[in-house]
Amino acid sequence: MTAPQHYPDAVEELVGAFRQLPGIGRRGAERLVLAMLNWEPENLRLLGKLIAGLPESVGRCPECGMLANAGELCFICRQPARDATTVCVVENASQVIAIESSGNFRGRYHVLGGRLSPLDAENGSGLNLPALIDLANSGRVKEIILALSPDVEGRATAIYLAELLKDAPVKVTQPALGLPAGANLSFADGATITAALNGRTVLGGGRHGE
């Protein structure tokens, strides 16, 4: 049975659009839309313009896959002082920001753009893997840190990547201490991430740069 519609069509449509965002339910979406109805028309038009322009103005860094201005390097890859021999592999852009907030890591990143889902039998076809494999075999990298969330999907992805990189001439490690099982790396605090990175351990049995 279809729920009754209490608001005008345009409001209901926008509520439905906001509900597609993570963490936004029906009531939260309603509050957002009703609050926006009190905005000045020019502010609403500006918001619409910013949203509509996202596909053209935001892209992926050609070096690491991090979010960046379209056609440009991200804020990390623009820093020549970063240690290019150490690469931290993460699932998404928010995890880059979380690790950067710790102030402890001075290497570079590789953003996968997702992770494996064992229940869906994914094989990594949608992830940014070819560039990672090329990087691992380039001879320019000494260590690859698989800094993935310690939940089921994150662990499955780490195991998959360790196997994929086992013959590459790099050391493959993962964060050890500080990250509780089932946690999402995006929401870990700086001190926790620092402890995890400092306590990283070798993962897998590849050549590890020898």
PDB file of C-alpha atoms in Angstrom:
ATOM      1  CA  MET A   1       0.000   0.000   0.000  1.00  0.00           C
ATOM      2  CA  THR A   2       1.385   3.392  -1.029  1.00  0.00           C
ATOM      3  CA  ALA A   3       1.983   5.859   1.822  1.00  0.00           C
ATOM      4  CA  PRO A   4      -0.117   9.044   1.631  1.00  0.00           C
ATOM      5  CA  GLN A   5       1.595  12.111   0.182  1.00  0.00           C
ATOM      6  CA  HIS A   6       1.550  15.036   2.592  1.00  0.00           C
ATOM      7  CA  TYR A   7       3.628  17.603   0.705  1.00  0.00           C
ATOM      8  CA  PRO A   8       3.539  19.134  -2.786  1.00  0.00           C
ATOM      9  CA  ASP A   9       5.053  17.045  -5.583  1.00  0.00           C
ATOM     10  CA  ALA A  10       8.285  19.061  -5.776  1.00  0.00           C
ATOM     11  CA  VAL A  11       8.880  18.689  -2.045  1.00  0.00           C
ATOM     12  CA  GLU A  12       8.201  14.945  -2.109  1.00  0.00           C
ATOM     13  CA  GLU A  13      10.570  14.503  -5.042  1.00  0.00           C
ATOM     14  CA  LEU A  14      13.355  16.367  -3.270  1.00  0.00           C
ATOM     15  CA  VAL A  15      12.745  14.387  -0.073  1.00  0.00           C
ATOM     16  CA  GLY A  16      13.124  11.228  -2.123  1.00  0.00           C
ATOM     17  CA  ALA A  17      16.374  12.519  -3.622  1.00  0.00           C
ATOM     18  CA  PHE A  18      17.863  13.363  -0.207  1.00  0.00           C
ATOM     19  CA  ARG A  19      16.913   9.921   1.132  1.00  0.00           C
ATOM     20  CA  GLN A  20      19.405   8.405  -1.298  1.00  0.00           C
ATOM     21  CA  LEU A  21      22.230  10.021   0.684  1.00  0.00           C
ATOM     22  CA  PRO A  22      23.886   7.837   3.366  1.00  0.00           C
ATOM     23  CA  GLY A  23      22.477   8.330   6.851  1.00  0.00           C
ATOM     24  CA  ILE A  24      19.459  10.356   5.706  1.00  0.00           C
ATOM     25  CA  GLY A  25      16.038   8.903   6.497  1.00  0.00           C
ATOM     26  CA  ARG A  26      12.554  10.193   5.699  1.00  0.00           C
ATOM     27  CA  ARG A  27      12.359  12.609   8.627  1.00  0.00           C
ATOM     28  CA  GLY A  28      15.859  13.933   8.136  1.00  0.00           C
ATOM     29  CA  ALA A  29      15.174  14.520   4.447  1.00  0.00           C
ATOM     30  CA  GLU A  30      11.940  16.340   5.269  1.00  0.00           C
ATOM     31  CA  ARG A  31      13.741  18.646   7.710  1.00  0.00           C
ATOM     32  CA  LEU A  32      16.338  19.511   5.089  1.00  0.00           C
ATOM     33  CA  VAL A  33      13.792  20.326   2.417  1.00  0.00           C
ATOM     34  CA  LEU A  34      11.523  22.321   4.745  1.00  0.00           C
ATOM     35  CA  ALA A  35      14.526  24.323   5.959  1.00  0.00           C
ATOM     36  CA  MET A  36      15.535  25.048   2.362  1.00  0.00           C
ATOM     37  CA  LEU A  37      12.078  26.414   1.634  1.00  0.00           C
ATOM     38  CA  ASN A  38      12.970  29.294   3.978  1.00  0.00           C
ATOM     39  CA  TRP A  39      16.127  30.157   2.022  1.00  0.00           C
ATOM     40  CA  GLU A  40      16.357  33.119  -0.267  1.00  0.00           C
ATOM     41  CA  PRO A  41      15.704  32.130  -3.905  1.00  0.00           C
ATOM     42  CA  GLU A  42      19.226  33.107  -4.986  1.00  0.00           C
ATOM     43  CA  ASN A  43      20.732  30.771  -2.378  1.00  0.00           C
ATOM     44  CA  LEU A  44      18.615  27.909  -3.658  1.00  0.00           C
ATOM     45  CA  ARG A  45      19.667  28.640  -7.220  1.00  0.00           C
ATOM     46  CA  LEU A  46      23.326  28.706  -6.163  1.00  0.00           C
ATOM     47  CA  LEU A  47      22.978  25.340  -4.413  1.00  0.00           C
ATOM     48  CA  GLY A  48      21.345  23.867  -7.503  1.00  0.00           C
ATOM     49  CA  LYS A  49      24.138  25.226  -9.676  1.00  0.00           C
ATOM     50  CA  LEU A  50      26.832  23.754  -7.420  1.00  0.00           C
ATOM     51  CA  ILE A  51      25.181  20.335  -7.393  1.00  0.00           C
ATOM     52  CA  ALA A  52      24.598  20.346 -11.145  1.00  0.00           C
ATOM     53  CA  GLY A  53      28.229  21.268 -11.766  1.00  0.00           C
ATOM     54  CA  LEU A  54      29.766  18.447  -9.702  1.00  0.00           C
ATOM     55  CA  PRO A  55      30.251  16.003 -12.628  1.00  0.00           C
ATOM     56  CA  GLU A  56      32.171  18.602 -14.641  1.00  0.00           C
ATOM     57  CA  SER A  57      34.133  20.252 -11.822  1.00  0.00           C
ATOM     58  CA  VAL A  58      35.219  17.221  -9.765  1.00  0.00           C
ATOM     59  CA  GLY A  59      37.218  14.305 -11.102  1.00  0.00           C
ATOM     60  CA  ARG A  60      39.775  11.722 -10.006  1.00  0.00           C
ATOM     61  CA  CYS A  61      43.456  12.407  -9.626  1.00  0.00           C
ATOM     62  CA  PRO A  62      45.264  10.725 -12.546  1.00  0.00           C
ATOM     63  CA  GLU A  63      48.053   9.640 -10.200  1.00  0.00           C
ATOM     64  CA  CYS A  64      46.249   8.149  -7.211  1.00  0.00           C
ATOM     65  CA  GLY A  65      42.487   8.222  -7.793  1.00  0.00           C
ATOM     66  CA  MET A  66      41.773  10.764  -5.030  1.00  0.00           C
ATOM     67  CA  LEU A  67      39.078  13.393  -5.603  1.00  0.00           C
ATOM     68  CA  ALA A  68      40.508  16.453  -7.350  1.00  0.00           C
ATOM     69  CA  ASN A  69      39.566  19.380  -9.528  1.00  0.00           C
ATOM     70  CA  ALA A  70      38.723  17.975 -12.938  1.00  0.00           C
ATOM     71  CA  GLY A  71      41.859  17.381 -14.979  1.00  0.00           C
ATOM     72  CA  GLU A  72      44.246  18.214 -12.106  1.00  0.00           C
ATOM     73  CA  LEU A  73      46.350  16.389  -9.536  1.00  0.00           C
ATOM     74  CA  CYS A  74      44.938  16.100  -6.012  1.00  0.00           C
ATOM     75  CA  PHE A  75      46.312  18.094  -3.075  1.00  0.00           C
ATOM     76  CA  ILE A  76      48.532  15.141  -2.055  1.00  0.00           C
ATOM     77  CA  CYS A  77      50.134  14.468  -5.425  1.00  0.00           C
ATOM     78  CA  ARG A  78      50.876  18.184  -5.820  1.00  0.00           C
ATOM     79  CA  GLN A  79      53.274  17.964  -2.853  1.00  0.00           C
ATOM     80  CA  PRO A  80      56.752  17.049  -4.172  1.00  0.00           C
ATOM     81  CA  ALA A  81      58.100  16.448  -0.658  1.00  0.00           C
ATOM     82  CA  ARG A  82      55.863  13.411  -0.090  1.00  0.00           C
ATOM     83  CA  ASP A  83      57.600  10.025   0.127  1.00  0.00           C
ATOM     84  CA  ALA A  84      56.753   8.350  -3.196  1.00  0.00           C
ATOM     85  CA  THR A  85      58.331   5.050  -2.084  1.00  0.00           C
ATOM     86  CA  THR A  86      55.535   4.373   0.427  1.00  0.00           C
ATOM     87  CA  VAL A  87      51.959   4.061  -0.853  1.00  0.00           C
ATOM     88  CA  CYS A  88      48.908   3.744   1.369  1.00  0.00           C
ATOM     89  CA  VAL A  89      46.000   1.929  -0.283  1.00  0.00           C
ATOM     90  CA  VAL A  90      42.531   3.025   0.885  1.00  0.00           C
ATOM     91  CA  GLU A  91      38.960   2.408  -0.163  1.00  0.00           C
ATOM     92  CA  ASN A  92      37.758   5.959  -0.718  1.00  0.00           C
ATOM     93  CA  ALA A  93      38.577   9.655  -0.493  1.00  0.00           C
ATOM     94  CA  SER A  94      37.231  10.073   3.047  1.00  0.00           C
ATOM     95  CA  GLN A  95      39.842   7.622   4.314  1.00  0.00           C
ATOM     96  CA  VAL A  96      42.609   9.734   2.793  1.00  0.00           C
ATOM     97  CA  ILE A  97      41.312  12.694   4.794  1.00  0.00           C
ATOM     98  CA  ALA A  98      41.089  10.574   7.960  1.00  0.00           C
ATOM     99  CA  ILE A  99      44.711   9.410   7.643  1.00  0.00           C
ATOM    100  CA  GLU A 100      45.918  12.915   6.784  1.00  0.00           C
ATOM    101  CA  SER A 101      44.258  14.212   9.953  1.00  0.00           C
ATOM    102  CA  SER A 102      46.587  12.037  12.014  1.00  0.00           C
ATOM    103  CA  GLY A 103      49.542  14.095  10.745  1.00  0.00           C
ATOM    104  CA  ASN A 104      51.668  10.932  10.839  1.00  0.00           C
ATOM    105  CA  PHE A 105      51.778   9.663   7.267  1.00  0.00           C
ATOM    106  CA  ARG A 106      53.956  11.441   4.690  1.00  0.00           C
ATOM    107  CA  GLY A 107      53.768   8.976   1.832  1.00  0.00           C
ATOM    108  CA  ARG A 108      51.380   8.866  -1.103  1.00  0.00           C
ATOM    109  CA  TYR A 109      48.018   7.173  -1.590  1.00  0.00           C
ATOM    110  CA  HIS A 110      46.183   4.892  -3.958  1.00  0.00           C
ATOM    111  CA  VAL A 111      42.375   5.093  -3.825  1.00  0.00           C
ATOM    112  CA  LEU A 112      40.637   1.871  -4.859  1.00  0.00           C
ATOM    113  CA  GLY A 113      37.223   3.440  -5.348  1.00  0.00           C
ATOM    114  CA  GLY A 114      35.469   0.706  -3.352  1.00  0.00           C
ATOM    115  CA  ARG A 115      36.094  -2.743  -1.924  1.00  0.00           C
ATOM    116  CA  LEU A 116      35.143  -6.364  -2.437  1.00  0.00           C
ATOM    117  CA  SER A 117      31.888  -7.787  -1.150  1.00  0.00           C
ATOM    118  CA  PRO A 118      32.298 -11.518  -0.429  1.00  0.00           C
ATOM    119  CA  LEU A 119      28.526 -12.029  -0.348  1.00  0.00           C
ATOM    120  CA  ASP A 120      28.242 -10.654  -3.884  1.00  0.00           C
ATOM    121  CA  ALA A 121      31.239 -12.676  -5.123  1.00  0.00           C
ATOM    122  CA  GLU A 122      32.901  -9.557  -6.541  1.00  0.00           C
ATOM    123  CA  ASN A 123      36.231 -10.064  -8.277  1.00  0.00           C
ATOM    124  CA  GLY A 124      37.631  -6.544  -8.121  1.00  0.00           C
ATOM    125  CA  SER A 125      36.591  -5.605 -11.645  1.00  0.00           C
ATOM    126  CA  GLY A 126      35.189  -2.268 -10.471  1.00  0.00           C
ATOM    127  CA  LEU A 127      38.255  -1.267  -8.447  1.00  0.00           C
ATOM    128  CA  ASN A 128      41.264   0.831  -9.437  1.00  0.00           C
ATOM    129  CA  LEU A 129      43.539  -2.213  -9.617  1.00  0.00           C
ATOM    130  CA  PRO A 130      45.522  -1.967 -12.900  1.00  0.00           C
ATOM    131  CA  ALA A 131      47.218   1.252 -11.759  1.00  0.00           C
ATOM    132  CA  LEU A 132      48.051  -0.336  -8.387  1.00  0.00           C
ATOM    133  CA  ILE A 133      49.644  -3.377 -10.040  1.00  0.00           C
ATOM    134  CA  ASP A 134      51.677  -1.143 -12.347  1.00  0.00           C
ATOM    135  CA  LEU A 135      52.793   0.921  -9.356  1.00  0.00           C
ATOM    136  CA  ALA A 136      53.828  -2.159  -7.379  1.00  0.00           C
ATOM    137  CA  ASN A 137      55.947  -3.419 -10.282  1.00  0.00           C
ATOM    138  CA  SER A 138      57.404  -0.045 -11.249  1.00  0.00           C
ATOM    139  CA  GLY A 139      60.491  -0.334  -9.047  1.00  0.00           C
ATOM    140  CA  ARG A 140      59.757   3.092  -7.550  1.00  0.00           C
ATOM    141  CA  VAL A 141      57.797   1.825  -4.536  1.00  0.00           C
ATOM    142  CA  LYS A 142      59.279   0.010  -1.536  1.00  0.00           C
ATOM    143  CA  GLU A 143      56.181  -0.494   0.615  1.00  0.00           C
ATOM    144  CA  ILE A 144      52.448  -0.722  -0.016  1.00  0.00           C
ATOM    145  CA  ILE A 145      50.243  -0.337   3.073  1.00  0.00           C
ATOM    146  CA  LEU A 146      46.790  -1.910   2.766  1.00  0.00           C
ATOM    147  CA  ALA A 147      44.933   0.499   5.073  1.00  0.00           C
ATOM    148  CA  LEU A 148      41.456  -0.936   4.621  1.00  0.00           C
ATOM    149  CA  SER A 149      38.637  -0.993   7.151  1.00  0.00           C
ATOM    150  CA  PRO A 150      38.883  -4.025   9.478  1.00  0.00           C
ATOM    151  CA  ASP A 151      35.369  -5.258   8.714  1.00  0.00           C
ATOM    152  CA  VAL A 152      34.397  -8.276   6.582  1.00  0.00           C
ATOM    153  CA  GLU A 153      34.602  -6.468   3.238  1.00  0.00           C
ATOM    154  CA  GLY A 154      37.809  -4.645   4.139  1.00  0.00           C
ATOM    155  CA  ARG A 155      39.559  -7.825   5.285  1.00  0.00           C
ATOM    156  CA  ALA A 156      38.444  -9.672   2.160  1.00  0.00           C
ATOM    157  CA  THR A 157      39.796  -6.860  -0.003  1.00  0.00           C
ATOM    158  CA  ALA A 158      43.123  -6.834   1.852  1.00  0.00           C
ATOM    159  CA  ILE A 159      43.535 -10.594   1.391  1.00  0.00           C
ATOM    160  CA  TYR A 160      42.656 -10.294  -2.302  1.00  0.00           C
ATOM    161  CA  LEU A 161      45.181  -7.481  -2.823  1.00  0.00           C
ATOM    162  CA  ALA A 162      47.920  -9.294  -0.883  1.00  0.00           C
ATOM    163  CA  GLU A 163      47.506 -12.289  -3.170  1.00  0.00           C
ATOM    164  CA  LEU A 164      47.440 -10.034  -6.225  1.00  0.00           C
ATOM    165  CA  LEU A 165      50.697  -8.345  -5.176  1.00  0.00           C
ATOM    166  CA  LYS A 166      52.534 -11.397  -3.824  1.00  0.00           C
ATOM    167  CA  ASP A 167      55.057 -11.490  -6.680  1.00  0.00           C
ATOM    168  CA  ALA A 168      55.617  -7.748  -6.894  1.00  0.00           C
ATOM    169  CA  PRO A 169      59.002  -6.409  -5.680  1.00  0.00           C
ATOM    170  CA  VAL A 170      57.466  -4.496  -2.757  1.00  0.00           C
ATOM    171  CA  LYS A 171      56.789  -5.036   0.923  1.00  0.00           C
ATOM    172  CA  VAL A 172      53.029  -5.357   1.544  1.00  0.00           C
ATOM    173  CA  THR A 173      51.892  -4.388   5.038  1.00  0.00           C
ATOM    174  CA  GLN A 174      48.698  -3.597   6.905  1.00  0.00           C
ATOM    175  CA  PRO A 175      47.904  -1.442   9.963  1.00  0.00           C
ATOM    176  CA  ALA A 176      47.982  -3.494  13.135  1.00  0.00           C
ATOM    177  CA  LEU A 177      47.223  -1.853  16.484  1.00  0.00           C
ATOM    178  CA  GLY A 178      44.405   0.519  17.270  1.00  0.00           C
ATOM    179  CA  LEU A 179      41.697  -0.285  14.719  1.00  0.00           C
ATOM    180  CA  PRO A 180      38.896  -2.341  16.290  1.00  0.00           C
ATOM    181  CA  ALA A 181      37.338  -5.150  14.269  1.00  0.00           C
ATOM    182  CA  GLY A 182      34.271  -4.036  12.345  1.00  0.00           C
ATOM    183  CA  ALA A 183      35.243  -0.354  12.420  1.00  0.00           C
ATOM    184  CA  ASN A 184      35.280   1.943   9.410  1.00  0.00           C
ATOM    185  CA  LEU A 185      38.620   3.640   8.864  1.00  0.00           C
ATOM    186  CA  SER A 186      36.880   6.822   7.706  1.00  0.00           C
ATOM    187  CA  PHE A 187      35.658   7.507  11.247  1.00  0.00           C
ATOM    188  CA  ALA A 188      38.786   6.624  13.221  1.00  0.00           C
ATOM    189  CA  ASP A 189      40.466   9.449  15.147  1.00  0.00           C
ATOM    190  CA  GLY A 190      43.980  10.651  14.429  1.00  0.00           C
ATOM    191  CA  ALA A 191      45.588   8.976  17.449  1.00  0.00           C
ATOM    192  CA  THR A 192      44.037   5.618  16.559  1.00  0.00           C
ATOM    193  CA  ILE A 193      45.226   5.859  12.961  1.00  0.00           C
ATOM    194  CA  THR A 194      48.733   6.844  14.082  1.00  0.00           C
ATOM    195  CA  ALA A 195      48.938   3.797  16.378  1.00  0.00           C
ATOM    196  CA  ALA A 196      47.683   1.552  13.589  1.00  0.00           C
ATOM    197  CA  LEU A 197      50.186   2.836  11.024  1.00  0.00           C
ATOM    198  CA  ASN A 198      53.118   2.717  13.425  1.00  0.00           C
ATOM    199  CA  GLY A 199      52.268  -0.880  14.340  1.00  0.00           C
ATOM    200  CA  ARG A 200      51.752  -2.165  10.798  1.00  0.00           C
ATOM    201  CA  THR A 201      52.780  -5.738  10.003  1.00  0.00           C
ATOM    202  CA  VAL A 202      53.808  -7.563   6.846  1.00  0.00           C
ATOM    203  CA  LEU A 203      50.872  -9.116   5.029  1.00  0.00           C
ATOM    204  CA  GLY A 204      51.240 -12.096   2.718  1.00  0.00           C
ATOM    205  CA  GLY A 205      54.320 -13.954   1.587  1.00  0.00           C
ATOM    206  CA  GLY A 206      55.551 -12.187  -1.520  1.00  0.00           C
ATOM    207  CA  ARG A 207      59.031 -10.985  -2.434  1.00  0.00           C
ATOM    208  CA  HIS A 208      58.656  -7.794  -0.389  1.00  0.00           C
ATOM    209  CA  GLY A 209      61.286  -5.883  -2.298  1.00  0.00           C
ATOM    210  CA  GLU A 210      64.039  -8.471  -1.994  1.00  0.00           C
TER     211      GLU A 210
END
